[in-house]
XYZ file of C-alpha atoms in Angstrom:
442
model
C -43.102 64.851 -34.210
C -42.200 68.512 -34.486
C -39.479 67.183 -36.795
C -37.310 69.520 -38.785
C -34.208 67.373 -39.053
C -31.802 66.058 -41.630
C -30.329 62.618 -42.234
C -29.181 60.488 -39.337
C -26.240 58.942 -41.067
C -23.349 60.950 -42.427
C -23.486 63.978 -44.632
C -23.093 63.304 -48.310
C -19.696 64.082 -49.913
C -19.301 67.800 -50.510
C -19.148 69.071 -54.017
C -18.202 71.953 -56.221
C -20.859 70.773 -58.653
C -24.016 69.043 -57.433
C -26.470 67.400 -59.763
C -29.749 66.450 -58.155
C -31.734 64.413 -60.659
C -35.313 63.523 -59.908
C -36.055 60.905 -62.526
C -39.601 59.696 -62.120
C -40.092 56.397 -63.913
C -43.599 55.146 -64.448
C -46.657 57.237 -63.634
C -48.681 58.906 -66.323
C -45.832 59.964 -68.629
C -47.907 62.993 -69.606
C -46.220 65.573 -71.810
C -48.144 68.400 -70.153
C -45.604 70.642 -68.441
C -47.865 71.385 -65.487
C -48.485 67.698 -64.875
C -44.778 66.929 -65.198
C -43.992 69.104 -62.186
C -46.193 66.892 -60.001
C -44.847 63.531 -58.820
C -47.142 60.553 -58.480
C -47.318 57.437 -56.264
C -45.474 54.517 -57.830
C -42.740 56.631 -59.415
C -39.071 55.959 -58.805
C -37.194 59.010 -57.605
C -33.439 59.202 -58.269
C -31.240 61.739 -56.500
C -27.750 62.052 -57.981
C -24.848 64.105 -56.702
C -21.649 64.653 -58.681
C -18.731 65.569 -56.449
C -15.689 67.761 -56.989
C -13.536 64.869 -58.200
C -16.184 63.810 -60.701
C -17.511 60.818 -58.768
C -21.265 60.391 -58.555
C -23.520 59.227 -55.764
C -27.098 58.124 -56.341
C -30.060 57.423 -54.089
C -33.275 55.827 -55.307
C -36.710 56.111 -53.727
C -40.183 54.751 -54.390
C -42.857 57.441 -54.098
C -45.961 56.615 -52.045
C -49.241 58.284 -51.318
C -50.428 58.149 -47.713
C -53.939 57.550 -46.415
C -55.657 59.232 -43.472
C -54.712 56.179 -41.371
C -51.014 56.302 -42.256
C -50.951 53.521 -44.869
C -48.407 54.011 -47.665
C -49.674 53.143 -51.155
C -48.056 53.098 -54.589
C -51.359 52.997 -56.496
C -51.957 56.497 -57.829
C -55.680 55.770 -58.259
C -56.172 54.879 -54.578
C -57.601 57.414 -52.149
C -54.788 59.189 -50.339
C -54.220 62.580 -48.735
C -53.878 65.446 -51.181
C -50.358 66.821 -51.428
C -48.855 64.164 -49.170
C -46.162 62.107 -50.899
C -43.704 59.940 -48.968
C -40.526 58.366 -50.358
C -39.186 55.008 -49.194
C -35.548 54.233 -50.057
C -34.827 51.402 -52.466
C -31.373 50.770 -51.006
C -29.477 51.234 -47.752
C -25.689 51.769 -47.741
C -25.692 50.823 -51.414
C -27.482 47.496 -50.832
C -30.910 47.097 -52.512
C -33.872 46.584 -50.194
C -36.177 43.681 -50.996
C -39.956 43.636 -50.837
C -40.054 42.338 -47.273
C -37.896 45.218 -46.042
C -40.123 47.747 -47.786
C -43.115 46.115 -46.083
C -41.358 46.560 -42.715
C -40.766 50.225 -43.458
C -44.412 50.744 -44.396
C -45.469 49.070 -41.143
C -43.025 51.189 -39.119
C -44.266 54.359 -40.825
C -47.834 53.535 -39.865
C -46.731 52.982 -36.242
C -45.073 56.400 -36.255
C -48.265 57.863 -37.645
C -50.434 56.240 -34.982
C -48.061 57.262 -32.186
C -48.211 60.914 -33.205
C -51.970 60.823 -33.755
C -52.511 59.445 -30.240
C -50.528 62.305 -28.680
C -51.886 65.071 -30.886
C -55.522 64.387 -31.804
C -55.663 67.954 -33.125
C -55.784 67.496 -36.878
C -52.011 67.957 -37.269
C -50.396 67.265 -40.638
C -48.725 64.060 -39.519
C -47.111 63.320 -42.885
C -45.405 66.713 -42.719
C -44.376 66.074 -39.098
C -42.616 62.835 -40.044
C -41.336 64.307 -43.301
C -39.730 67.239 -41.516
C -37.056 64.815 -40.301
C -35.586 65.254 -43.806
C -34.189 61.765 -43.550
C -35.438 58.541 -45.060
C -37.702 56.084 -43.270
C -35.016 53.375 -43.354
C -32.705 55.601 -41.282
C -35.538 56.371 -38.846
C -36.289 52.677 -38.525
C -32.656 51.874 -37.734
C -32.555 54.729 -35.230
C -35.607 53.281 -33.483
C -34.150 49.761 -33.462
C -30.992 51.035 -31.765
C -32.767 53.405 -29.373
C -33.447 50.714 -26.701
C -37.092 51.776 -26.506
C -39.581 48.965 -26.006
C -42.101 50.337 -28.508
C -42.501 52.871 -31.284
C -44.897 54.693 -28.956
C -42.028 55.303 -26.500
C -39.796 56.409 -29.376
C -42.414 58.909 -30.564
C -42.963 60.203 -27.014
C -39.253 60.922 -26.609
C -39.184 63.256 -29.621
C -42.651 64.692 -29.073
C -41.686 65.898 -25.611
C -38.967 68.038 -27.195
C -41.494 69.814 -29.413
C -43.898 70.218 -26.503
C -41.386 72.533 -24.820
C -42.023 76.048 -26.252
C -38.311 76.903 -26.213
C -37.455 73.997 -28.510
C -40.631 74.160 -30.574
C -39.544 77.561 -31.863
C -36.200 76.209 -33.121
C -36.148 75.107 -36.728
C -33.303 72.593 -36.446
C -33.794 71.265 -32.914
C -34.624 67.687 -33.875
C -31.802 67.618 -36.423
C -29.382 68.577 -33.659
C -30.930 66.069 -31.249
C -30.612 63.212 -33.718
C -27.033 64.193 -34.501
C -26.232 64.399 -30.803
C -27.088 60.744 -30.273
C -25.556 59.684 -33.579
C -22.246 61.442 -32.884
C -21.983 60.322 -29.246
C -23.073 56.760 -29.983
C -25.422 56.885 -27.006
C -28.920 55.406 -27.063
C -32.030 57.377 -26.198
C -33.342 54.703 -23.830
C -30.024 54.577 -21.964
C -30.048 58.374 -21.784
C -33.374 58.348 -19.924
C -31.973 55.788 -17.495
C -28.925 57.997 -16.868
C -31.261 60.878 -16.068
C -33.227 58.695 -13.665
C -30.033 57.814 -11.786
C -29.635 61.560 -11.154
C -33.278 61.807 -10.025
C -34.162 63.681 -13.216
C -36.534 63.041 -16.125
C -36.528 64.094 -19.770
C -39.001 67.035 -19.602
C -37.135 68.488 -16.606
C -33.798 68.175 -18.433
C -35.281 69.947 -21.467
C -36.499 72.741 -19.212
C -33.015 73.115 -17.734
C -31.572 73.424 -21.236
C -34.201 76.066 -22.031
C -33.302 78.049 -18.902
C -29.649 78.016 -19.942
C -30.414 78.867 -23.554
C -28.623 75.714 -24.659
C -29.119 73.794 -27.898
C -28.353 70.180 -28.709
C -25.636 71.406 -31.047
C -24.105 73.178 -28.071
C -24.580 70.059 -25.983
C -22.595 68.090 -28.561
C -19.803 70.663 -28.366
C -19.747 70.280 -24.574
C -19.440 66.508 -25.013
C -16.524 66.918 -27.419
C -14.785 69.361 -25.089
C -15.367 67.244 -21.972
C -12.851 64.941 -20.382
C -15.082 61.852 -20.310
C -17.100 59.988 -22.913
C -19.203 58.224 -20.268
C -22.861 59.144 -20.481
C -23.381 59.107 -16.696
C -20.466 61.501 -16.176
C -21.797 63.884 -18.811
C -25.353 63.890 -17.439
C -24.184 64.346 -13.836
C -21.886 67.217 -14.786
C -24.607 68.992 -16.764
C -27.443 68.758 -14.242
C -25.184 69.680 -11.317
C -23.508 72.669 -12.973
C -24.790 76.111 -11.888
C -26.956 77.996 -14.336
C -24.939 79.605 -17.134
C -26.421 82.273 -19.349
C -26.503 81.769 -23.079
C -23.578 83.355 -24.915
C -24.174 85.701 -27.823
C -23.137 84.586 -31.293
C -19.823 86.424 -31.157
C -16.269 85.188 -31.600
C -13.218 86.564 -29.854
C -10.173 87.250 -31.937
C -7.325 84.792 -31.916
C -4.310 85.215 -29.702
C -1.975 87.878 -30.982
C -4.639 89.818 -32.879
C -6.456 92.983 -31.934
C -9.021 92.959 -29.162
C -11.962 93.055 -31.566
C -14.655 90.417 -31.800
C -17.091 89.641 -34.594
C -20.838 90.038 -34.648
C -22.925 87.980 -37.087
C -26.104 89.335 -38.618
C -28.491 86.772 -40.119
C -26.289 83.674 -39.586
C -28.888 81.399 -41.213
C -30.996 82.214 -44.251
C -32.912 80.671 -47.153
C -31.562 81.507 -50.592
C -33.847 79.371 -52.761
C -37.423 78.212 -52.294
C -40.769 78.021 -54.041
C -41.098 81.793 -53.750
C -37.599 82.469 -55.041
C -38.863 85.048 -57.531
C -39.649 87.243 -54.512
C -36.211 86.570 -53.027
C -34.212 88.125 -55.869
C -33.424 91.656 -56.949
C -31.587 92.997 -59.990
C -28.264 94.621 -59.138
C -26.633 97.593 -60.836
C -25.023 95.290 -63.401
C -28.286 93.627 -64.405
C -27.654 90.370 -62.535
C -30.328 88.615 -60.487
C -29.008 88.433 -56.921
C -30.455 87.384 -53.590
C -31.911 90.119 -51.396
C -30.986 88.120 -48.281
C -27.455 87.974 -46.931
C -25.342 87.640 -43.791
C -22.793 90.071 -42.369
C -19.777 89.535 -40.120
C -18.964 92.877 -38.530
C -17.933 94.448 -35.226
C -20.354 94.461 -32.271
C -19.255 98.066 -31.731
C -21.016 99.088 -34.928
C -23.826 96.730 -36.002
C -24.893 98.644 -39.102
C -23.375 97.002 -42.215
C -24.022 100.118 -44.267
C -21.763 102.132 -41.948
C -18.722 100.223 -43.233
C -16.742 101.527 -46.191
C -16.549 99.264 -49.228
C -13.338 97.256 -49.545
C -13.542 94.673 -52.298
C -15.959 92.162 -53.823
C -15.481 88.498 -54.675
C -18.183 86.847 -56.741
C -19.062 83.525 -58.398
C -17.284 81.541 -55.674
C -17.801 77.782 -55.231
C -20.309 77.535 -58.081
C -22.833 74.760 -57.557
C -25.348 73.319 -60.004
C -28.566 71.546 -59.077
C -30.583 69.792 -61.757
C -34.120 68.449 -61.342
C -35.504 66.069 -63.952
C -39.112 64.954 -64.020
C -40.917 61.984 -65.560
C -39.150 60.679 -68.648
C -37.145 63.944 -68.681
C -40.224 65.787 -69.945
C -39.464 68.680 -67.658
C -35.991 69.721 -66.669
C -34.846 72.399 -64.261
C -31.320 73.668 -63.748
C -30.691 75.792 -60.690
C -27.241 77.236 -59.990
C -25.872 79.069 -56.995
C -22.593 80.762 -56.166
C -21.215 82.665 -53.191
C -20.653 86.423 -53.232
C -18.572 88.217 -50.562
C -18.170 91.947 -50.072
C -15.392 93.055 -47.717
C -15.072 96.380 -45.903
C -12.299 98.829 -45.241
C -10.006 98.191 -42.298
C -11.571 100.810 -40.014
C -15.071 101.592 -38.724
C -16.222 104.283 -36.311
C -17.274 103.270 -32.789
C -19.826 105.826 -31.575
C -19.629 104.697 -27.945
C -15.901 105.371 -27.591
C -15.938 108.118 -30.237
C -12.981 106.459 -31.948
C -12.024 104.372 -34.972
C -11.559 100.613 -34.529
C -9.460 98.392 -36.740
C -10.484 95.047 -38.174
C -11.360 93.014 -41.254
C -15.099 92.567 -41.712
C -17.508 91.244 -44.304
C -20.359 93.569 -45.179
C -22.215 91.027 -47.295
C -22.090 87.241 -47.590
C -24.660 86.314 -50.187
C -25.643 83.206 -52.105
C -27.087 83.970 -55.518
C -29.266 81.338 -57.152
C -30.959 81.423 -60.524
C -32.757 79.147 -62.956
C -31.377 78.888 -66.463
C -34.642 78.542 -68.380
C -38.338 79.325 -68.082
C -39.282 75.705 -67.465
C -36.856 75.705 -64.552
C -39.165 78.155 -62.810
C -41.867 75.487 -62.524
C -39.965 72.364 -61.498
C -37.405 74.396 -59.559
C -40.105 75.017 -56.958
C -39.491 71.485 -55.694
C -36.021 72.466 -54.449
C -35.229 74.442 -51.293
C -31.787 75.889 -50.586
C -30.619 77.108 -47.164
C -27.303 78.467 -45.917
C -25.734 78.905 -42.481
C -22.553 80.504 -41.137
C -20.669 77.971 -38.993
C -17.329 77.486 -37.217
C -16.510 81.195 -37.150
C -13.157 82.120 -35.642
C -10.853 85.097 -35.704
C -7.200 84.824 -36.721
C -4.428 87.307 -37.381
C -4.297 87.878 -41.118
C -2.210 90.025 -43.422
C -0.789 93.241 -41.923
C -1.663 92.014 -38.424
C -5.401 92.631 -38.853
C -7.794 90.129 -37.301
C -9.885 88.448 -39.980
C -12.766 85.953 -39.860
C -12.403 82.387 -41.131
C -15.619 80.391 -41.292
C -17.685 77.794 -43.109
C -20.852 78.289 -45.107
C -22.983 75.171 -44.972
C -25.625 74.881 -47.669
C -28.497 72.424 -47.605
C -30.469 71.491 -50.710
C -33.639 69.461 -50.212
C -36.840 68.410 -51.951
C -39.421 68.940 -49.186
C -42.353 68.440 -51.532
C -41.696 64.697 -51.272
C -41.368 63.777 -47.617
C -38.421 61.790 -46.232
C -36.047 62.243 -49.133
C -32.402 63.065 -48.577
C -31.138 66.567 -47.823
C -27.730 67.251 -49.356
C -25.322 69.298 -47.223
C -22.244 71.002 -48.625
C -19.618 72.911 -46.644
C -17.651 75.778 -48.202
C -14.688 77.216 -46.274
C -14.002 80.950 -46.577
C -10.463 82.299 -46.013
C -9.799 85.705 -47.541
C -6.002 85.271 -47.446
C -5.982 81.829 -49.077
C -5.102 81.400 -52.788
C -8.651 80.097 -53.260
C -10.941 82.263 -51.125
C -13.688 79.636 -51.205
C -13.010 75.906 -51.147
C -15.503 73.069 -50.909
C -14.795 70.540 -48.209
C -15.140 66.841 -48.794
C -16.109 64.719 -45.804
């Protein structure tokens, strides 16, 4: 369904130390290290997260293979699609799911599969399409039940039409933002279509209007929060009847009382850990393995990070540990990451005005990840880590210089097994605070 989204319901508590344990019970129990990095249908998958205060949260899944017709099977000897594994949750909101509920989820999954196949008919990887939601099938099922659509086919069509618009199809997190939009507003997708109809609009036309304006569903949610009415009809009417507004650049004006500078963000979203992580690292001058990818928060009057003088460096911030454990703990991976920040001097040269401008900028914002042991390099390929700069604002800091305050949101997921949970953690960066990096707990 062109899905690249995360969980529908709440982000997990945020942690200074995360432990993600994939404990596969059952299966072959082979001691071969190569085999231990591959999960099998019928295994129980346990994801565990230990938070900053020491509390632990666990989620359990049953791994399934999937057939060419969308049937989910736990028999590893049955014929199923190569490389396609789907996880069904074994509990919802801490309550165990019984066999009848699992049967409902398998039936719903097959309906999703058929709905996509009917619209595509092009050999698409449907398991990957559904899996790209990065949320579990139970959450999708509840979303459908509350959507006010008469059939799963209508539910599929609603999301498929988003991906059929080229503007949205090119966005990695569009469906995540769309799902969160309806979750945060409490509105239902079926009621949304009816509100559009009352304005003589339809869904594809509304999507095209958003594309013309350069809007995203994350931006749409911000408009809802900033609006004076929570009524869906008021929101829709205001949006479709507002003159075309051009998309704003990702820049942030300084706070009141600061200088007149604004910030410019280079590479606001990046991947710091994936199956090709060995190609993502370089060795620095001190012999440490560090990420070659990073973000910068600088002035739009000089967009070259290397043009800024070095100020100071702050490393090993908000250390986070991710552990992956395979069948019977035969194979174990430990992946750690920490945040590194490199500040600049307080002045940079503006070639357009031929003058020096004052500000507080960040030349590098990097997340360094590494595996502790050789066997981590194999099983660690199951984990993907992404980071994004969010909630950037400028405030007057020490000595009256405008400084950036922002969040770094990291997302750790196991995309090799579709429809498992994606953990999100938010780290707040404030260079004048006693603790430069703190981990938020939602």
